[in-house]
Amino acid sequence: MSSDRSTINLRQLAGLLCCYVIGSAIVFIPNPLTAAAGNDAWISMTLAYGFGIIMLTCVLYLHNRHDGASVIAYSRKLIGRTATYPVGLLYILMLFFAACAVNASIGDFFTSVMMKRTPSYIFHTIGMLLSALTARSGIRVMARMFFLLLWLMLFFSLLVMILAIPIYQPAMLLPLFENGIKPMLHGLFISAGFPFGEIVIFAMLLPFVRLQAGQSISKALYASYSFSALMLIVPTICTIMAFGPAAGYFNYSLYRLSIEIHIVELFQRMEAIIGIALILGSYMKATLLLFIIYQCLIQLFNLKDDHVLMYPLSVTCIFLSATMFQSPADFQEQVYTIWPFTVIVVGGGLILLFTLITWIKHRRYLQAERGDTS
Amino acid sequence: MTTDSRKTNALHDDITFNREKLEGVFSRCGDVHFQQWNYGDGFAFQAVSVYCSSLADYSSHLLQRALEKIPGYESEDWNSMTPEKLRRCLQVNNASLQPFSLLESFENVYESVMHGFIVILFDQVNQALGFPTESAARRQITEPVNEPAVHGPREGTTEDLSLNLTLLRSRIRNPAFKFEFLQSGAVTKSAICFGYLDEVVNPDVLAEFRRRVESITDYEVLETSYIDDWIQESTLSPFPQVRYTERTDTAAAAVLDGKIIVLVENSPMIMICPAFLVDFMGTAEDYYVRSIFSSFIRMLRLLAFIIALTLPSLYIALSTFHPELIPTVLLLAIVDSREGIPFPAFFEALIMEASFELLREAGIRLPRTVGSAVSIVGALVIGQAAIMAKIASPIMVIVVALTGIASFAIPHYDLAISLRLLRFPYMIAASLLGGYGLMVVFLLTLLHLTSLHSLGEPYLTSIAPFKPRDWRDLFVRVPLKVFLRSPRNRKLLRLGGRRPHP
């Protein structure tokens, strides 16, 4: 028992990383990716995973170099107090977009697929309130709960992918690079932003971890990140094998996949399972994002950590998710065109900049030290 | 206490004064008796015995035999006894006067009389003798009614605290098994006893428990559940945060597990804390039967848990919101059976669930001789008659009955109650938002469970925080050969002074 309820252990952090990366992406990502890159979608994804690994390395480097300080804290150290405000605000704006997009996506899914006559604001509101309540309970409760839900989500998703084996046609995976390399690069752009590049935002959660002796934060995070990437590449391959060229036209690919399952009279109508996985994934990701927004805000403006801000924040998110996207097409454009650009250029750029400054400073420091000793 | 007040409270030399004062205090206590007798040469000296006839057995020859021993200490007998000699005898033989206890103040006398002592006051002696003869009639040890078992010991606790402690101590004969006593209340002064196994119990939990339980000692505690209510973290949570048992083997196993047990005088319930959700899934018998069978039972209980919590709401959600998820043939059957029912599925379920709850409550409170009438009426109300009257569909009756049976299959009544309570919000959510609503209340329940603590320990321990090691005794029960080699038992071996085998 520990009285300090605001820290988590390494396993829980790794679990949170999985929740964060897989989150809603497991249901959402195969469709836009196959639409953009066709059969090459999984190659784009693998490359995007490589990009994510670079980002993760930077994040971990910064974390270690700054003794586990938060992004806001080392930003103050590196670029100064004043310059941190615009940077932090930029971060917060990005986060608002991400949280609302995740929250809106679940409303869109339900209103377009399962419950067509229910207005979407109901899903936006309930989803966000649920996230707010969870985020308010603190990171330890979140970590414990999500560890459980993660397995539930993965179990349901894998169940559908395994039961769909009879409809897979591996030949659909070919040909590769049908239209040259450009579609693959487009796919790389999308998936490097959502979900792989978003690791730069997850950096805000690293300071909460308390390591025990002999634990390596890098090893655990690389492993869980790779596992998450695998969990995203596999459904993409599955959808391509099941639907072939049509994969890009079916929204919510795993959902479509589950509809196709029909094994004797026993395994049919599996859609509900994917609905559950989707709710879980989106809920976890939205909660994590909301928690990160809150942390950014209180750290940036040095506020008291009493969870008072959580509710205004979530109300803002409810309104934003109800108004931000005019139509599903608008959602597609914003999430799969503008958002990846923002993540790669702004988020990735900032982290790279911080890494560069830290590296140079560290080198200077080392040189100075060497100069002293010689 | 100041010296003045002590003077007024101390027993006087004058026996008439003492007797008058005692008679004043015990006036209108019809069961307190004063008896005067004389001793010494020519019966010159007076003595008075005071006792409460509903607690003490005056006819006992024990007192007589014990009294004969007193002058023997000074090689005298009662005929030649004088107050002087008696006083000297009491002073000198203070320690060897067993089983007598020496009382010096009126407070002591009141308390002793009310604890079933016979108190003897002597003329010209400012001390009194108390002789313990408690013989209040008590219930015999019987098989615990609420926790019957096919295998294993059959003795249950009774309302007698010392007897319960005897039963427990005879199971764990180790000095590391501690019993600590507290006295609660100013009027009832009932004893609270908590026991734990030193070095096995988590010291933080024990400290937290002590801190919380010590604040109740100012109030009257009539039953163990008072303490439960007092020390629990979340008063409004539907989930039980401590476990009760009447079985001493369950209590002993809990103590070995590092839990704290609490007993209160005049209550047979042993409270076990901290309790986690998974604790409510097991019974003592799980360890007495073959592991494959008890694993099967555990799975069955998990199923019962899920059914008792969600079946009616699942039915509502599926039949009103997602008929497309029901296989076609089954859907046709449901539609067919619901034909002519004037209520939506939610009201249908609500009516049936509510009447089931009413029947259950009526069945519990009724005298046993009338009880069978309830079951006859009950079978009619939520059975054939309801279907004939087109109030409920046959499938709904099956759903409600299955839910009821499932909640009976949960071994701990307290957990079954919480599921009964939670079923209604689940049904409302399902009727409003279908599967999504169900998912939302499920997540809310889970959030509540994850944030809930019992004595500072997370309530979902071994599920969240996830402890794979505990899973050998969770939804399956691994063979005892494996289970007993667990770290817990290694700790116990070390405690017993033996080196564990590798």
JSON list of N, CA and C in Angstrom, two decimals, chain B residues 407-436:
[
{"chain": "B", "resi": 407, "resn": "SER", "atom": "N", "xyz": [-28.42, -15.28, -8.69]},
{"chain": "B", "resi": 407, "resn": "SER", "atom": "CA", "xyz": [-28.02, -14.50, -7.51]},
{"chain": "B", "resi": 407, "resn": "SER", "atom": "C", "xyz": [-27.99, -15.39, -6.26]},
{"chain": "B", "resi": 408, "resn": "PHE", "atom": "N", "xyz": [-28.75, -16.50, -6.28]},
{"chain": "B", "resi": 408, "resn": "PHE", "atom": "CA", "xyz": [-28.65, -17.42, -5.14]},
{"chain": "B", "resi": 408, "resn": "PHE", "atom": "C", "xyz": [-27.35, -18.23, -5.20]},
{"chain": "B", "resi": 409, "resn": "ALA", "atom": "N", "xyz": [-26.81, -18.35, -6.40]},
{"chain": "B", "resi": 409, "resn": "ALA", "atom": "CA", "xyz": [-25.61, -19.17, -6.55]},
{"chain": "B", "resi": 409, "resn": "ALA", "atom": "C", "xyz": [-24.36, -18.44, -6.09]},
{"chain": "B", "resi": 410, "resn": "ILE", "atom": "N", "xyz": [-24.49, -17.14, -5.82]},
{"chain": "B", "resi": 410, "resn": "ILE", "atom": "CA", "xyz": [-23.33, -16.40, -5.33]},
{"chain": "B", "resi": 410, "resn": "ILE", "atom": "C", "xyz": [-23.19, -16.69, -3.83]},
{"chain": "B", "resi": 411, "resn": "PRO", "atom": "N", "xyz": [-22.04, -17.18, -3.42]},
{"chain": "B", "resi": 411, "resn": "PRO", "atom": "CA", "xyz": [-21.95, -17.73, -2.06]},
{"chain": "B", "resi": 411, "resn": "PRO", "atom": "C", "xyz": [-22.11, -16.70, -0.95]},
{"chain": "B", "resi": 412, "resn": "HIS", "atom": "N", "xyz": [-21.86, -15.44, -1.23]},
{"chain": "B", "resi": 412, "resn": "HIS", "atom": "CA", "xyz": [-21.95, -14.45, -0.15]},
{"chain": "B", "resi": 412, "resn": "HIS", "atom": "C", "xyz": [-23.17, -13.56, -0.35]},
{"chain": "B", "resi": 413, "resn": "TYR", "atom": "N", "xyz": [-24.00, -13.57, 0.66]},
{"chain": "B", "resi": 413, "resn": "TYR", "atom": "CA", "xyz": [-25.27, -12.85, 0.58]},
{"chain": "B", "resi": 413, "resn": "TYR", "atom": "C", "xyz": [-25.05, -11.36, 0.33]},
{"chain": "B", "resi": 414, "resn": "ASP", "atom": "N", "xyz": [-23.99, -10.79, 0.95]},
{"chain": "B", "resi": 414, "resn": "ASP", "atom": "CA", "xyz": [-23.76, -9.36, 0.82]},
{"chain": "B", "resi": 414, "resn": "ASP", "atom": "C", "xyz": [-23.50, -8.96, -0.63]},
{"chain": "B", "resi": 415, "resn": "LEU", "atom": "N", "xyz": [-22.75, -9.80, -1.33]},
{"chain": "B", "resi": 415, "resn": "LEU", "atom": "CA", "xyz": [-22.47, -9.48, -2.73]},
{"chain": "B", "resi": 415, "resn": "LEU", "atom": "C", "xyz": [-23.73, -9.65, -3.56]},
{"chain": "B", "resi": 416, "resn": "ALA", "atom": "N", "xyz": [-24.52, -10.67, -3.25]},
{"chain": "B", "resi": 416, "resn": "ALA", "atom": "CA", "xyz": [-25.76, -10.88, -3.99]},
{"chain": "B", "resi": 416, "resn": "ALA", "atom": "C", "xyz": [-26.68, -9.67, -3.84]},
{"chain": "B", "resi": 417, "resn": "ILE", "atom": "N", "xyz": [-26.69, -9.07, -2.64]},
{"chain": "B", "resi": 417, "resn": "ILE", "atom": "CA", "xyz": [-27.51, -7.88, -2.43]},
{"chain": "B", "resi": 417, "resn": "ILE", "atom": "C", "xyz": [-27.05, -6.75, -3.32]},
{"chain": "B", "resi": 418, "resn": "SER", "atom": "N", "xyz": [-25.73, -6.56, -3.40]},
{"chain": "B", "resi": 418, "resn": "SER", "atom": "CA", "xyz": [-25.25, -5.44, -4.20]},
{"chain": "B", "resi": 418, "resn": "SER", "atom": "C", "xyz": [-25.60, -5.65, -5.67]},
{"chain": "B", "resi": 419, "resn": "LEU", "atom": "N", "xyz": [-25.57, -6.90, -6.12]},
{"chain": "B", "resi": 419, "resn": "LEU", "atom": "CA", "xyz": [-25.95, -7.15, -7.51]},
{"chain": "B", "resi": 419, "resn": "LEU", "atom": "C", "xyz": [-27.44, -6.88, -7.72]},
{"chain": "B", "resi": 420, "resn": "ARG", "atom": "N", "xyz": [-28.24, -7.23, -6.72]},
{"chain": "B", "resi": 420, "resn": "ARG", "atom": "CA", "xyz": [-29.67, -6.95, -6.82]},
{"chain": "B", "resi": 420, "resn": "ARG", "atom": "C", "xyz": [-29.91, -5.46, -6.99]},
{"chain": "B", "resi": 421, "resn": "LEU", "atom": "N", "xyz": [-29.14, -4.66, -6.24]},
{"chain": "B", "resi": 421, "resn": "LEU", "atom": "CA", "xyz": [-29.31, -3.21, -6.32]},
{"chain": "B", "resi": 421, "resn": "LEU", "atom": "C", "xyz": [-28.87, -2.70, -7.68]},
{"chain": "B", "resi": 422, "resn": "LEU", "atom": "N", "xyz": [-27.73, -3.22, -8.14]},
{"chain": "B", "resi": 422, "resn": "LEU", "atom": "CA", "xyz": [-27.15, -2.68, -9.38]},
{"chain": "B", "resi": 422, "resn": "LEU", "atom": "C", "xyz": [-27.96, -3.06, -10.61]},
{"chain": "B", "resi": 423, "resn": "ARG", "atom": "N", "xyz": [-28.74, -4.13, -10.49]},
{"chain": "B", "resi": 423, "resn": "ARG", "atom": "CA", "xyz": [-29.49, -4.60, -11.64]},
{"chain": "B", "resi": 423, "resn": "ARG", "atom": "C", "xyz": [-30.42, -3.52, -12.17]},
{"chain": "B", "resi": 424, "resn": "PHE", "atom": "N", "xyz": [-30.98, -2.71, -11.28]},
{"chain": "B", "resi": 424, "resn": "PHE", "atom": "CA", "xyz": [-31.97, -1.73, -11.73]},
{"chain": "B", "resi": 424, "resn": "PHE", "atom": "C", "xyz": [-31.35, -0.60, -12.55]},
{"chain": "B", "resi": 425, "resn": "PRO", "atom": "N", "xyz": [-30.26, 0.04, -12.10]},
{"chain": "B", "resi": 425, "resn": "PRO", "atom": "CA", "xyz": [-29.62, 1.01, -12.99]},
{"chain": "B", "resi": 425, "resn": "PRO", "atom": "C", "xyz": [-29.20, 0.39, -14.33]},
{"chain": "B", "resi": 426, "resn": "TYR", "atom": "N", "xyz": [-28.78, -0.85, -14.30]},
{"chain": "B", "resi": 426, "resn": "TYR", "atom": "CA", "xyz": [-28.41, -1.50, -15.56]},
{"chain": "B", "resi": 426, "resn": "TYR", "atom": "C", "xyz": [-29.61, -1.59, -16.48]},
{"chain": "B", "resi": 427, "resn": "MET", "atom": "N", "xyz": [-30.76, -1.94, -15.88]},
{"chain": "B", "resi": 427, "resn": "MET", "atom": "CA", "xyz": [-31.96, -2.08, -16.71]},
{"chain": "B", "resi": 427, "resn": "MET", "atom": "C", "xyz": [-32.40, -0.73, -17.27]},
{"chain": "B", "resi": 428, "resn": "ILE", "atom": "N", "xyz": [-32.29, 0.30, -16.44]},
{"chain": "B", "resi": 428, "resn": "ILE", "atom": "CA", "xyz": [-32.69, 1.63, -16.92]},
{"chain": "B", "resi": 428, "resn": "ILE", "atom": "C", "xyz": [-31.78, 2.07, -18.05]},
{"chain": "B", "resi": 429, "resn": "ALA", "atom": "N", "xyz": [-30.47, 1.87, -17.86]},
{"chain": "B", "resi": 429, "resn": "ALA", "atom": "CA", "xyz": [-29.51, 2.27, -18.90]},
{"chain": "B", "resi": 429, "resn": "ALA", "atom": "C", "xyz": [-29.78, 1.50, -20.18]},
{"chain": "B", "resi": 430, "resn": "ALA", "atom": "N", "xyz": [-30.06, 0.22, -20.06]},
{"chain": "B", "resi": 430, "resn": "ALA", "atom": "CA", "xyz": [-30.30, -0.58, -21.25]},
{"chain": "B", "resi": 430, "resn": "ALA", "atom": "C", "xyz": [-31.57, -0.13, -21.96]},
{"chain": "B", "resi": 431, "resn": "SER", "atom": "N", "xyz": [-32.57, 0.30, -21.18]},
{"chain": "B", "resi": 431, "resn": "SER", "atom": "CA", "xyz": [-33.81, 0.71, -21.83]},
{"chain": "B", "resi": 431, "resn": "SER", "atom": "C", "xyz": [-33.66, 2.08, -22.47]},
{"chain": "B", "resi": 432, "resn": "LEU", "atom": "N", "xyz": [-32.68, 2.87, -22.01]},
{"chain": "B", "resi": 432, "resn": "LEU", "atom": "CA", "xyz": [-32.50, 4.20, -22.60]},
{"chain": "B", "resi": 432, "resn": "LEU", "atom": "C", "xyz": [-31.57, 4.16, -23.81]},
{"chain": "B", "resi": 433, "resn": "LEU", "atom": "N", "xyz": [-30.47, 3.45, -23.67]},
{"chain": "B", "resi": 433, "resn": "LEU", "atom": "CA", "xyz": [-29.44, 3.52, -24.72]},
{"chain": "B", "resi": 433, "resn": "LEU", "atom": "C", "xyz": [-28.99, 2.15, -25.21]},
{"chain": "B", "resi": 434, "resn": "GLY", "atom": "N", "xyz": [-29.70, 1.14, -24.88]},
{"chain": "B", "resi": 434, "resn": "GLY", "atom": "CA", "xyz": [-29.35, -0.17, -25.40]},
{"chain": "B", "resi": 434, "resn": "GLY", "atom": "C", "xyz": [-27.97, -0.64, -24.99]},
{"chain": "B", "resi": 435, "resn": "GLY", "atom": "N", "xyz": [-27.28, -1.25, -25.92]},
{"chain": "B", "resi": 435, "resn": "GLY", "atom": "CA", "xyz": [-25.96, -1.81, -25.62]},
{"chain": "B", "resi": 435, "resn": "GLY", "atom": "C", "xyz": [-24.98, -0.75, -25.18]},
{"chain": "B", "resi": 436, "resn": "TYR", "atom": "N", "xyz": [-25.08, 0.43, -25.78]},
{"chain": "B", "resi": 436, "resn": "TYR", "atom": "CA", "xyz": [-24.17, 1.50, -25.39]},
{"chain": "B", "resi": 436, "resn": "TYR", "atom": "C", "xyz": [-24.40, 1.88, -23.93]}
]
